[in-house]
Tab-separated table of C-alpha atoms in Angstrom:
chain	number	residue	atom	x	y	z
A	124	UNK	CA	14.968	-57.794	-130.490
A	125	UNK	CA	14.756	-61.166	-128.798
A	126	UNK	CA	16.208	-59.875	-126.136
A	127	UNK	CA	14.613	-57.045	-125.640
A	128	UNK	CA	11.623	-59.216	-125.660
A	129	UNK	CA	12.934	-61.848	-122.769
A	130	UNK	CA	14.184	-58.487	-121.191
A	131	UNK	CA	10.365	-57.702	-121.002
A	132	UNK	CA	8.736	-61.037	-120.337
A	133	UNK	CA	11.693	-60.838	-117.185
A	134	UNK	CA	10.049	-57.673	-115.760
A	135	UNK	CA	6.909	-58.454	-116.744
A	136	UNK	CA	7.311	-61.624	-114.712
A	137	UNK	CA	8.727	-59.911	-111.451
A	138	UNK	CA	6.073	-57.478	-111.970
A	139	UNK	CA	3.050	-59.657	-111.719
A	140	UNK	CA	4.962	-61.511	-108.563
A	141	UNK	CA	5.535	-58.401	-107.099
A	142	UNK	CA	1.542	-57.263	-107.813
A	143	UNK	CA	0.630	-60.518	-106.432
A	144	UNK	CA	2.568	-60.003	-102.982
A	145	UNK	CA	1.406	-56.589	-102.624
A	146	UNK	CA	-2.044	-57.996	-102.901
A	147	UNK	CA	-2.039	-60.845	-100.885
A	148	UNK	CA	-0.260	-58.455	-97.980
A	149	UNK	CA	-3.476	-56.043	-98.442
A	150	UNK	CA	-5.674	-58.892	-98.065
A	151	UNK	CA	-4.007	-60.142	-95.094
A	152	UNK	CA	-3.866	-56.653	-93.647
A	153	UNK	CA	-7.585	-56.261	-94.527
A	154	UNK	CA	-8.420	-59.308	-92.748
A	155	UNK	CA	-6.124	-58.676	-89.578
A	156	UNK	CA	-8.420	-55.307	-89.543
A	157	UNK	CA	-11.836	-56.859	-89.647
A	158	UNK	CA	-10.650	-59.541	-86.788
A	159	UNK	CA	-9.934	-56.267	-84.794
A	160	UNK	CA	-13.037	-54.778	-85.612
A	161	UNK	CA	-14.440	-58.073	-84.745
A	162	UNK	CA	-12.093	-58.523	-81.358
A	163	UNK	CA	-12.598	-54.721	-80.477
A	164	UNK	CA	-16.846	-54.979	-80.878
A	165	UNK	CA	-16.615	-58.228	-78.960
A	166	UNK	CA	-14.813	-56.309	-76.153
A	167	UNK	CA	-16.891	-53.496	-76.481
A	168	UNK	CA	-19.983	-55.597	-75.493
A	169	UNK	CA	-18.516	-57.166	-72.971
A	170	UNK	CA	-17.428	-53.944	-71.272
A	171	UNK	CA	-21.014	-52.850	-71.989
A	172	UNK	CA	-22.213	-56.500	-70.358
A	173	UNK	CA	-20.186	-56.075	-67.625
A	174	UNK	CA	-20.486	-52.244	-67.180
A	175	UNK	CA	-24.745	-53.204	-66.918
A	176	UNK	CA	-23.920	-56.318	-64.165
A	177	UNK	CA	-22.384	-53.791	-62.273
A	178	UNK	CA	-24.898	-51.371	-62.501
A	179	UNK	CA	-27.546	-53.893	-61.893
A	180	UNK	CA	-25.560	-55.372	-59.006
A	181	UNK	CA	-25.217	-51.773	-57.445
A	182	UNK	CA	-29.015	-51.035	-57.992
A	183	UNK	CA	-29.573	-54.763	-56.469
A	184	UNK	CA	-27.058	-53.611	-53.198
A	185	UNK	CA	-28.947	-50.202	-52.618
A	186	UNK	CA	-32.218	-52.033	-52.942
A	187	UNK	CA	-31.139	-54.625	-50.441
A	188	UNK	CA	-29.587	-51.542	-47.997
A	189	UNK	CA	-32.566	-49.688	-48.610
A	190	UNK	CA	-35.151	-52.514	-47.638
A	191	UNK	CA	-32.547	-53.451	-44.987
A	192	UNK	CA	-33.135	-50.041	-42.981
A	193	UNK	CA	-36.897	-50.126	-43.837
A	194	UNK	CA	-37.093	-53.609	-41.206
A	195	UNK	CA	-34.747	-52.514	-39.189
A	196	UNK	CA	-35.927	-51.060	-35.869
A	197	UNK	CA	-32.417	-48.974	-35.549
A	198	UNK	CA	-32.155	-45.748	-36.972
A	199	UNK	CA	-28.728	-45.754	-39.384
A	200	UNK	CA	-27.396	-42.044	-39.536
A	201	UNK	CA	-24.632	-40.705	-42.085
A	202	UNK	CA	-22.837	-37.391	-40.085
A	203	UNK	CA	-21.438	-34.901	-42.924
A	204	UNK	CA	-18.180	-33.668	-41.199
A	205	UNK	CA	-17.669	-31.599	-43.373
A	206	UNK	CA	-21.039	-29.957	-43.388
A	207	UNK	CA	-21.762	-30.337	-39.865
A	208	UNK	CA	-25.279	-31.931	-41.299
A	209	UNK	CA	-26.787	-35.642	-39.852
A	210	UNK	CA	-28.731	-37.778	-42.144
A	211	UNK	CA	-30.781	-40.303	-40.221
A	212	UNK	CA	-33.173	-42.583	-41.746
A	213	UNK	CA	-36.590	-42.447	-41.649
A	214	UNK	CA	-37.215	-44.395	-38.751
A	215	UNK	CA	-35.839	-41.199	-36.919
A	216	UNK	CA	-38.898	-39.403	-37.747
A	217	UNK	CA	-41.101	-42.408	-36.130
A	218	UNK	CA	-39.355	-42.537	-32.658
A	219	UNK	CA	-38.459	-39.144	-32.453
A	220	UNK	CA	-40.756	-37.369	-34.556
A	221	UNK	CA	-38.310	-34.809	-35.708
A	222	UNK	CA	-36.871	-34.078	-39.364
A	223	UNK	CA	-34.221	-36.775	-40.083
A	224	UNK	CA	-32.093	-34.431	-41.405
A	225	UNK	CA	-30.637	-31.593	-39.262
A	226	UNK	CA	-28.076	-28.919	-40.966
A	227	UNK	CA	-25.715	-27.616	-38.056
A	228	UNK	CA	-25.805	-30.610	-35.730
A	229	UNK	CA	-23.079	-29.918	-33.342
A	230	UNK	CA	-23.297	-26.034	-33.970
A	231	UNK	CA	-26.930	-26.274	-32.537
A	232	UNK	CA	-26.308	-29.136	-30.126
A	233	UNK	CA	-27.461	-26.588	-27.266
A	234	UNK	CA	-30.564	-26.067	-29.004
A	235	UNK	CA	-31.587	-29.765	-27.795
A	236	UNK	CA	-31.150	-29.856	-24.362
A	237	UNK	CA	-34.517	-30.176	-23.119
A	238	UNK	CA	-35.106	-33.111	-25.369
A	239	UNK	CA	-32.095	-34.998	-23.429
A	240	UNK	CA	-32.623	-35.714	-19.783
A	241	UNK	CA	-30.830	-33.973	-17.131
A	242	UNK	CA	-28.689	-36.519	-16.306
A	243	UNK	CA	-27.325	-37.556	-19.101
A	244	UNK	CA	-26.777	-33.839	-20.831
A	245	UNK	CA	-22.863	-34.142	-20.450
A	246	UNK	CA	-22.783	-37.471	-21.919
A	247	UNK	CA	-25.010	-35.600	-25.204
A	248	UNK	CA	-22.631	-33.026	-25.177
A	249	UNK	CA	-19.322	-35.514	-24.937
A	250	UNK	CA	-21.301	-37.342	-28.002
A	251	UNK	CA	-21.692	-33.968	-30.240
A	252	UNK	CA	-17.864	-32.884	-29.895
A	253	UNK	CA	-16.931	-37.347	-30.532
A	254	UNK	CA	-18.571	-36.581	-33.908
A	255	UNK	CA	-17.564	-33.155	-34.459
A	256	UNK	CA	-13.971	-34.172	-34.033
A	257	UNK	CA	-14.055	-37.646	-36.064
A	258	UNK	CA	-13.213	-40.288	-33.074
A	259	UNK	CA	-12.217	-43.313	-35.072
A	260	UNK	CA	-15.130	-45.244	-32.792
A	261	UNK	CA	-17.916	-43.828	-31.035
A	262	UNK	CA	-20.343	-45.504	-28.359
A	263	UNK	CA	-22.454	-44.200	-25.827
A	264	UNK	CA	-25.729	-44.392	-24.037
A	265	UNK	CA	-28.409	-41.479	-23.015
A	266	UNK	CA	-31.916	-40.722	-22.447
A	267	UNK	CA	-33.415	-39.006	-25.379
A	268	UNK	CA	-37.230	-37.767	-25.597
A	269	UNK	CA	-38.912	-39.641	-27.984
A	270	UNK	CA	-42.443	-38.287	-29.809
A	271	UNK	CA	-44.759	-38.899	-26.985
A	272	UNK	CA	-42.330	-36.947	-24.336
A	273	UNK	CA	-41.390	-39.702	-23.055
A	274	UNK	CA	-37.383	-40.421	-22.391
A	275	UNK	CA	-36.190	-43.534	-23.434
A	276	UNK	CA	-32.669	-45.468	-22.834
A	277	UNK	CA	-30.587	-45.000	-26.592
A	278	UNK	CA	-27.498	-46.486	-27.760
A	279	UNK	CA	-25.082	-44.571	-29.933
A	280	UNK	CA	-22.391	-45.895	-32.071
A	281	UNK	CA	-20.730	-44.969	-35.070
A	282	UNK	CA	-17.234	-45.569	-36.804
A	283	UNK	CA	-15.631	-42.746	-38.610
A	284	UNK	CA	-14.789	-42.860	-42.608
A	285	UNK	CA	-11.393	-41.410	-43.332
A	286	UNK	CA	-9.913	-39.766	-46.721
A	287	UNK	CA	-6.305	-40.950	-47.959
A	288	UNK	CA	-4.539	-38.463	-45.383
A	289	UNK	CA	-6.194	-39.454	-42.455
A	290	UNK	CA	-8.671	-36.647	-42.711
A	291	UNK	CA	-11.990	-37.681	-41.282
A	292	UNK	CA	-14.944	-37.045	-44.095
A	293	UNK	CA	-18.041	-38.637	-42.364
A	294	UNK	CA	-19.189	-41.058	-39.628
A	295	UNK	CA	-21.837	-43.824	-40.286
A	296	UNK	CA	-23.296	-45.676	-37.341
A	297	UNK	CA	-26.971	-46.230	-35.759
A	298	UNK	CA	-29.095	-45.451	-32.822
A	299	UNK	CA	-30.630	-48.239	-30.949
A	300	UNK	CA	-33.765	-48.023	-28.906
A	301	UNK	CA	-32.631	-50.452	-25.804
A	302	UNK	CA	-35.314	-48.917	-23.188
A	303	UNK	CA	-36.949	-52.001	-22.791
A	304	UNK	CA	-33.534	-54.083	-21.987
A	305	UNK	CA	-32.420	-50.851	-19.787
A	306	UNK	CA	-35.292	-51.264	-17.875
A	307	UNK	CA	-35.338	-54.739	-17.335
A	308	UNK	CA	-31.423	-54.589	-16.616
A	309	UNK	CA	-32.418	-51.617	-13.775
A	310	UNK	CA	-35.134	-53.845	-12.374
A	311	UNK	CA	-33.240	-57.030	-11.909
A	312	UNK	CA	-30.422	-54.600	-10.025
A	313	UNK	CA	-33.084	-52.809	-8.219
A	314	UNK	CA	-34.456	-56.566	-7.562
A	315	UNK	CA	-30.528	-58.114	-6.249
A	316	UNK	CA	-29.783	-54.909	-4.088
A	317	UNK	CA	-33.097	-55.052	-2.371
A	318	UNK	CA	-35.094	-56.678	0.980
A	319	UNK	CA	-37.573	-58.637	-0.696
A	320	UNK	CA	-40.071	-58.127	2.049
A	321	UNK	CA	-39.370	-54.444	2.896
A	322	UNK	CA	-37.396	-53.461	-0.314
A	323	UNK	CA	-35.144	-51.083	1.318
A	324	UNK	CA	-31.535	-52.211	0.976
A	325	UNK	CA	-30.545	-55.311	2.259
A	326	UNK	CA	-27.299	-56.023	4.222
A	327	UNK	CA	-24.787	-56.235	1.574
A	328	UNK	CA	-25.513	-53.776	-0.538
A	329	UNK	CA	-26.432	-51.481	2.759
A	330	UNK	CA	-22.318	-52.131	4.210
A	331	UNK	CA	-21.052	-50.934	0.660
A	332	UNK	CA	-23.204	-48.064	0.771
A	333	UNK	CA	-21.877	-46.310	3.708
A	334	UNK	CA	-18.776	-47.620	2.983
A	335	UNK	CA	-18.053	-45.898	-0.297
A	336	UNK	CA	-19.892	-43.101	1.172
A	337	UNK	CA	-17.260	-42.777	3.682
A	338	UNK	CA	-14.402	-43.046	1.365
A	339	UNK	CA	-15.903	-39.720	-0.606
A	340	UNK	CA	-16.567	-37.774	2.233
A	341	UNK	CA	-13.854	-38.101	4.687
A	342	UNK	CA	-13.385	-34.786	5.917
A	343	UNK	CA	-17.130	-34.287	6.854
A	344	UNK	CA	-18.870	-35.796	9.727
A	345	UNK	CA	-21.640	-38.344	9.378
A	346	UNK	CA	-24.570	-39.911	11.397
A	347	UNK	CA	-25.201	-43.986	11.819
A	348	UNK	CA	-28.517	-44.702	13.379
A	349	UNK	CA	-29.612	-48.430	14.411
A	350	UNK	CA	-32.764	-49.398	14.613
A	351	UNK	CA	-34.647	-52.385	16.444
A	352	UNK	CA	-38.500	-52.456	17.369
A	353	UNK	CA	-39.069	-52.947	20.780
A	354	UNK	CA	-40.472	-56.553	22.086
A	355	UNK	CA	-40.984	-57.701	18.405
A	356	UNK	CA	-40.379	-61.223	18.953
A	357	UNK	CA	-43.445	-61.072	21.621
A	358	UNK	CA	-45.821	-59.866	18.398
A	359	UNK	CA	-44.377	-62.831	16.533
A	360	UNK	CA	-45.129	-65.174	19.330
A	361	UNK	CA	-48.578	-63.926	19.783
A	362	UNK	CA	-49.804	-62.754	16.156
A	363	UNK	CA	-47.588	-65.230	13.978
A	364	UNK	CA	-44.696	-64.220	11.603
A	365	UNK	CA	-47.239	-63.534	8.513
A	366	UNK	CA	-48.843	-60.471	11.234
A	367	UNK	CA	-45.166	-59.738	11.772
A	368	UNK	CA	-44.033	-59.178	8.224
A	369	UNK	CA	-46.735	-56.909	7.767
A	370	UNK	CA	-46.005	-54.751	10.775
A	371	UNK	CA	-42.606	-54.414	9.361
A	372	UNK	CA	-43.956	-53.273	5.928
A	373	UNK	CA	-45.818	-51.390	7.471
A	374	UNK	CA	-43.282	-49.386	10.462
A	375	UNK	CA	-40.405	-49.054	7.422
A	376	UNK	CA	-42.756	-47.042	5.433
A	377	UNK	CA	-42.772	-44.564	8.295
A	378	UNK	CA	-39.251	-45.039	8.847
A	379	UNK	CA	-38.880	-43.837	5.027
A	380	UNK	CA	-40.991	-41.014	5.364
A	381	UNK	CA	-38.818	-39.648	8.017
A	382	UNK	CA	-35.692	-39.264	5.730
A	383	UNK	CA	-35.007	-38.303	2.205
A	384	UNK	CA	-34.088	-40.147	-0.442
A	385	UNK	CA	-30.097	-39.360	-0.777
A	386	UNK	CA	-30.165	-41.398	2.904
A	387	UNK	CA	-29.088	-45.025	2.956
A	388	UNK	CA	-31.945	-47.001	4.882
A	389	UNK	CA	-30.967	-50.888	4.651
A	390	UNK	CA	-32.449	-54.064	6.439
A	391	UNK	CA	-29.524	-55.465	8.686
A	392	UNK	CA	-31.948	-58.706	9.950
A	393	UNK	CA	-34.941	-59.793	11.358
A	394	UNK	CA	-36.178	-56.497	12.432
A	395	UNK	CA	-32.905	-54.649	12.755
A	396	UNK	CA	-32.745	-51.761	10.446
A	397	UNK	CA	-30.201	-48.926	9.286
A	398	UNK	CA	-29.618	-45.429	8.344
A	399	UNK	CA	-27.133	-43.402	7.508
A	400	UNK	CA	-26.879	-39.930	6.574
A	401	UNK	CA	-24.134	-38.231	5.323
A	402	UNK	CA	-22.564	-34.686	5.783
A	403	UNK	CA	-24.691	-33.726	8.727
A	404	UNK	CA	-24.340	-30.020	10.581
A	405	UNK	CA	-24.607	-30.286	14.081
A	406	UNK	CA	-25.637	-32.789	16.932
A	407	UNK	CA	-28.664	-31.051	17.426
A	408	UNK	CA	-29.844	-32.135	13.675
A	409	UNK	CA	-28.932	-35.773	14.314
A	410	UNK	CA	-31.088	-35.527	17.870
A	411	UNK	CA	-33.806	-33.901	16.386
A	412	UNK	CA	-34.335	-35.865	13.123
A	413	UNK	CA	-33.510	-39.237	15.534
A	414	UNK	CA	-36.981	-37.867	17.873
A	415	UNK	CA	-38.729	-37.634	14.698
A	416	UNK	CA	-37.868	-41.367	14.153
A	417	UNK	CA	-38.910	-42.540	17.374
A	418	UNK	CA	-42.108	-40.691	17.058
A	419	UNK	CA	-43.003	-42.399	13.684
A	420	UNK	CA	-42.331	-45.438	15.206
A	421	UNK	CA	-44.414	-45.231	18.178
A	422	UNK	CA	-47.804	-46.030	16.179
A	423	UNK	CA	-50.939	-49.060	16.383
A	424	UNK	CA	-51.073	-51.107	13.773
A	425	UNK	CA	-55.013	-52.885	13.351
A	426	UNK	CA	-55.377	-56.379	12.536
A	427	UNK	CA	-59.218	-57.700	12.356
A	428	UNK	CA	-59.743	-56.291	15.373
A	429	UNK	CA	-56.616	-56.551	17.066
A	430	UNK	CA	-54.645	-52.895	17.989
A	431	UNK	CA	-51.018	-53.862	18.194
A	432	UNK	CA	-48.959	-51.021	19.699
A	433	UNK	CA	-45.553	-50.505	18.633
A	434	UNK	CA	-42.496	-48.966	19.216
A	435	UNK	CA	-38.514	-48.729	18.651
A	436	UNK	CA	-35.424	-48.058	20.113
A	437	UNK	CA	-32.174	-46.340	17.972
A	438	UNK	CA	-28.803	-45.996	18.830
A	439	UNK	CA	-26.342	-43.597	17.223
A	440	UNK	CA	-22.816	-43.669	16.049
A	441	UNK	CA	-21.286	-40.246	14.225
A	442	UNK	CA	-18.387	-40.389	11.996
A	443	UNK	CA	-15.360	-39.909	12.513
A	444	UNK	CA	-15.484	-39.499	16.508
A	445	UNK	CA	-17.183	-42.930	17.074
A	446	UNK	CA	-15.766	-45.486	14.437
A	447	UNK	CA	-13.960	-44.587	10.825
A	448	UNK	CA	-15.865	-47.409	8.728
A	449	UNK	CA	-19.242	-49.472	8.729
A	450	UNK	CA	-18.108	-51.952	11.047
A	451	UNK	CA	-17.029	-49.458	13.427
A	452	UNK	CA	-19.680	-47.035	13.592
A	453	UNK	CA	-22.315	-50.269	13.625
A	454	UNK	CA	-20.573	-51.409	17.107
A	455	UNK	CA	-20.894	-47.897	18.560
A	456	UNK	CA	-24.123	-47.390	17.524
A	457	UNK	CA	-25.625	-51.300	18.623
A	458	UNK	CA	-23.946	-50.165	22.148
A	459	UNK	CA	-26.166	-46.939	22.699
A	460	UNK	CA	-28.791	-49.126	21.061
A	461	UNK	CA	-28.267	-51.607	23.954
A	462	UNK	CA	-28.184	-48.380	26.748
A	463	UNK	CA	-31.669	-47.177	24.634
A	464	UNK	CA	-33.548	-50.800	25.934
A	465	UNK	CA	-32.179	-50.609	29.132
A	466	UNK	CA	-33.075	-47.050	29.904
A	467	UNK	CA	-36.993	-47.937	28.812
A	468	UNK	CA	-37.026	-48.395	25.269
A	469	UNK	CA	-38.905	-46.602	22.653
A	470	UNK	CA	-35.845	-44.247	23.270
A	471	UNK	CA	-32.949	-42.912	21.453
A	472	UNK	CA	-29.231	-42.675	22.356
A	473	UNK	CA	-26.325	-41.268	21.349
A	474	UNK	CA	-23.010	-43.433	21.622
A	475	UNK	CA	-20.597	-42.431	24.776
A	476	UNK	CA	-17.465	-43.993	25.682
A	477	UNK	CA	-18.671	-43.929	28.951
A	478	UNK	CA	-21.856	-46.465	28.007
């Protein structure tokens, strides 16, 4: 019986130290679980936390984009590839006065063509297929009516967006109004190429001319003409240089009026002058059109009272039978000049080897 009892108090004892380990393992387990619980809500708000810092730094980003292309004078544009479809900003609708957003871009680019100017049409056209075809970089320049029908000087560029095989998905870029720099860029050229007093070429710019003429057009035959007014210095002498100046003014714009504008007419000094005309017919063109010439020139010019005849002499050069290059045909042509004085002046001449 004792033993059965010790026996009992044995188990009993293992029993209650086996209860006591299964309980404390539960506990532990149970508090393991709430620190997960705990861990896992603490990482879920922090996601959350970091998920709405995202969002509000996105929403801050597209704010600052957003009030970025509302001060910006440049019109950003997004082209669809895909879709064929540009998406301009607003400011599109202000220079342009058209809907930002045109479906079939480069499907319809012929549809535009009288709101690009004449000139620059291939260059539109070069643009359209650039986009069309996803050229990594795009840049160009053309003039583009704006809403008043006016055509103004724009800059194109965009850089093309690619997808993981090299597949290109859109092309973001902007287009700059630079009319105002154009212009001022075309007037300070117009301004370094010209004769400040008579503002037809001057001498350097008149040799390069006809020189690069020549090199395009050497299987055709061209015309040289120089010009000098007859007895000039003597007005100079006896009206001063300021009457002078103005007499030239004044004899160049009849000299002008004479030829057209694809003609290079170019100061060569004092009141030595040039033309050349390219791609002429016959010799009886070049004698005819050099009589009109001398018959502009042969005018009065009135000064408070005073009548101041005038007059001019013009010798003639013709490519490629007198000279192959400026320097060349100039000689030929000051030689008949020369023969023109001596025969009279207020006189033309053509250039002879015999002169």
């Amino acid at each position: 019986m004792m033993k059965l009892i010790e026996y009992l108090q044995g188990r009993s004892g293992t029993c209650l130290l086996l209860g006591f380990a299964i309980e404390t393992i539960c506990i532990i387990a149970l508090v393991i679980f709430v620190l997960f619980l705990l861990a896992n809500d603490r990482k879920n708000r922090m996601t959350a936390l970091m998920l709405e810092q995202m969002q509000e730094t996105f929403q801050l980003e597209g704010e600052r984009y957003r009030i970025a292309t509302e001060l910006s004078q440049d019109i950003i544009f997004e082209y669809r590839i895909g879709e064929d479809k540009m998406v301009n900003t607003e400011k599109y609708r202000e220079l342009f006065g058209g809907d930002p957003v045109v479906l079939k871009f480069t499907e319809n680019c012929g549809k535009r063509q009288d709101k690009v100017h004449p000139d620059d049409w291939g260059i539109y056209l070069e643009y359209c297929r650039e986009l069309r075809e996803g050229k990594c970089i795009i840049e160009t320049e053309f003039r583009a009516k704006n809403r008043l029908g006016e055509f103004i000087w724009c800059q194109a560029m965009g850089k093309t967006i690619y997808d993981e095989e090299r597949k290109p998905l859109r092309v973001i870029g902007k287009i700059v109004n630079i009319d105002i720099q154009k212009k001022e860029l075309e007037a300070l050229e117009y301004k370094a190429t010209r004769d400040p007093l008579t503002n037809v070429y001057n001498r350097e710019v008149t040799i390069k001319k006809i020189e690069k003429f020549i090199t395009g057009n050497k299987n055709n035959r061209h015309m040289m003409m120089f010009i000098d007014f007859d007895d000039f210095k003597l007005i100079n002498d006896n009206y001063g240089h300021l009457i002078g100046d103005k007499i030239l003014i004044y004899v160049i714009g009849k000299i002008k009026s004479v030829f057209s504008e694809g003609e290079i007419i170019g100061r060569i000094g004092g009141d030595e002058f040039a033309v050349f005309a390219g791609n002429i017919v016959d010799i009886n063109e070049v004698l005819h059109k050099a009589d009109t010439l001398r018959c502009a020139m042969e005018t009065t010019y009135f000064d408070k009272g005073n009548a101041i005849p005038i007059s001019g002499s013009i010798g003639i050069a013709i490519y490629p039978e007198d000279g192959l290059h400026y320097e060349q045909l100039m000689e030929r042509a000051d030689n008949a000049l020369y023969r023109a004085k001596e025969q009279g002046k207020n006189n033309f001449m053509l250039y002879s080897p015999v002169i």
